Amino acid sequence: RDAGAQFAVSPGCTERLAAAADDSGLPYLPAVMTPSEVLLALEYGYRSLKLFPANGNTSVKMLKSFKGPFTGIRFCPTGGITADNLLSFLRLPNVACVGGSWLTPADALAQGDWARITQLARHACGLK
């Protein structure tokens, strides 16, 4: 926050992280991978969660199984999302969005190749 951040995203959810996020006043997207982590995030009032790492069909199955006991929660899977599997996640009713570094390859960033990044994003948005 002191450096100008407007939100925080983490690769996990611990009591210390959740408490620090509460103290900062920043919107926070904690990551979870297990039902226990989901419950911890719920105890802190979070209903939008990052699923990390999202490793293909295993994570799709897990998100399907989370739908029953964890109603009203929306997930943002990251860490393994690609143009080839993003639709299998986005079609789930408890997935709000996905994130993936395939949209911003390191070489494109280093070269300032915004046209390539734009093309990748447009391609992803056009998938059905």
Coordinates of C-alpha atoms in Angstrom, one line a residue:
R1 CA 0.0 0.0 0.0
D2 CA 2.8 2.4 0.9
A3 CA 4.4 1.7 -2.5
G4 CA 1.1 2.5 -4.3
A5 CA -0.4 -1.0 -4.5
Q6 CA -4.2 -1.0 -5.0
F7 CA -4.7 -4.7 -4.3
A8 CA -2.8 -7.8 -3.2
V9 CA -2.7 -11.3 -4.6
S10 CA -0.8 -14.1 -2.9
P11 CA 0.2 -17.7 -3.8
G12 CA -1.4 -19.0 -0.5
C13 CA -3.5 -18.2 2.4
T14 CA -2.2 -18.2 6.0
E15 CA -3.5 -16.6 9.1
R16 CA -0.7 -14.0 9.0
L17 CA -1.3 -13.1 5.4
A18 CA -5.0 -12.8 5.9
A19 CA -4.5 -10.6 9.1
A20 CA -1.9 -8.5 7.3
A21 CA -4.4 -8.0 4.4
D22 CA -7.1 -7.0 6.8
D23 CA -4.8 -4.5 8.5
S24 CA -3.7 -3.0 5.1
G25 CA -7.2 -2.3 4.0
L26 CA -6.2 -3.4 0.5
P27 CA -8.5 -5.7 -1.5
Y28 CA -6.9 -9.1 -1.3
L29 CA -7.2 -12.3 -3.4
P30 CA -5.8 -15.2 -1.3
A31 CA -4.8 -18.4 -3.0
V32 CA -6.1 -21.8 -1.9
M33 CA -5.6 -25.4 -2.9
T34 CA -7.3 -27.4 -0.2
P35 CA -10.7 -27.4 1.5
S36 CA -9.0 -26.4 4.7
E37 CA -7.5 -23.4 3.0
V38 CA -10.9 -22.5 1.6
L39 CA -12.4 -22.7 5.1
L40 CA -9.6 -20.4 6.5
A41 CA -10.2 -17.9 3.8
L42 CA -14.0 -18.0 4.5
E43 CA -13.2 -17.4 8.2
Y44 CA -11.6 -14.1 7.2
G45 CA -14.6 -13.2 5.0
Y46 CA -13.0 -13.9 1.6
R47 CA -15.4 -15.2 -1.1
S48 CA -13.2 -14.6 -4.1
L49 CA -10.2 -16.9 -4.1
K50 CA -7.3 -17.7 -6.4
L51 CA -6.9 -21.4 -7.0
F52 CA -3.1 -22.1 -7.2
P53 CA -1.7 -24.0 -8.8
A54 CA -4.3 -24.9 -11.3
N55 CA -2.9 -28.0 -13.0
G56 CA -5.4 -29.1 -15.7
N57 CA -8.0 -31.7 -15.3
T58 CA -7.2 -32.4 -11.7
S59 CA -8.0 -28.8 -10.7
V60 CA -11.1 -28.8 -12.9
K61 CA -12.4 -31.9 -11.0
M62 CA -11.5 -30.3 -7.7
L63 CA -13.4 -27.0 -8.6
K64 CA -16.4 -29.1 -9.6
S65 CA -16.3 -30.9 -6.2
F66 CA -15.9 -27.5 -4.4
K67 CA -19.1 -26.3 -5.9
G68 CA -21.4 -28.2 -3.5
P69 CA -19.9 -27.5 -0.1
F70 CA -18.6 -24.0 -0.9
T71 CA -21.5 -22.1 -2.4
G72 CA -21.2 -18.5 -3.3
I73 CA -17.4 -18.7 -3.8
R74 CA -15.8 -17.6 -7.0
F75 CA -12.4 -18.8 -8.1
C76 CA -9.6 -17.4 -10.3
P77 CA -7.4 -20.4 -11.3
T78 CA -3.8 -19.6 -12.1
G79 CA -0.5 -21.5 -12.4
G80 CA -1.0 -23.9 -15.3
I81 CA -3.7 -22.1 -17.3
T82 CA -3.0 -22.1 -21.0
A83 CA -4.9 -21.2 -24.2
D84 CA -5.6 -24.9 -24.6
N85 CA -7.3 -25.5 -21.2
L86 CA -8.7 -22.1 -20.1
L87 CA -12.2 -22.9 -21.4
S88 CA -12.5 -26.0 -19.3
F89 CA -12.1 -23.7 -16.3
L90 CA -14.2 -20.8 -17.5
R91 CA -17.1 -23.1 -18.2
L92 CA -17.4 -23.9 -14.5
P93 CA -20.1 -21.9 -12.6
N94 CA -17.7 -21.2 -9.7
V95 CA -14.9 -19.7 -11.9
A96 CA -15.0 -16.0 -12.3
C97 CA -11.9 -15.6 -14.4
V98 CA -8.5 -17.2 -15.0
G99 CA -5.0 -15.9 -15.1
G100 CA -2.0 -17.1 -17.1
S101 CA 1.5 -16.0 -17.9
W102 CA 1.1 -17.3 -21.4
L103 CA -0.6 -14.0 -22.2
T104 CA 2.6 -12.1 -21.3
P105 CA 5.6 -14.2 -22.3
A106 CA 8.9 -13.0 -20.7
D107 CA 10.5 -12.3 -24.1
A108 CA 7.5 -10.2 -25.3
L109 CA 7.6 -8.1 -22.1
A110 CA 11.4 -7.6 -22.3
Q111 CA 11.1 -6.5 -25.9
G112 CA 8.0 -4.3 -25.2
D113 CA 6.2 -6.4 -27.9
W114 CA 2.7 -5.1 -26.9
A115 CA 1.3 -6.1 -30.2
R116 CA 2.1 -9.8 -29.5
I117 CA 0.6 -9.5 -26.0
T118 CA -2.5 -7.8 -27.4
Q119 CA -2.8 -10.6 -30.1
L120 CA -2.5 -13.3 -27.4
A121 CA -5.2 -11.6 -25.3
R122 CA -7.5 -11.2 -28.3
H123 CA -7.1 -14.8 -29.2
A124 CA -7.9 -15.9 -25.6
C125 CA -11.0 -13.6 -25.5
G126 CA -12.2 -15.1 -28.8
L127 CA -12.1 -18.7 -27.7
K128 CA -15.5 -20.4 -27.3

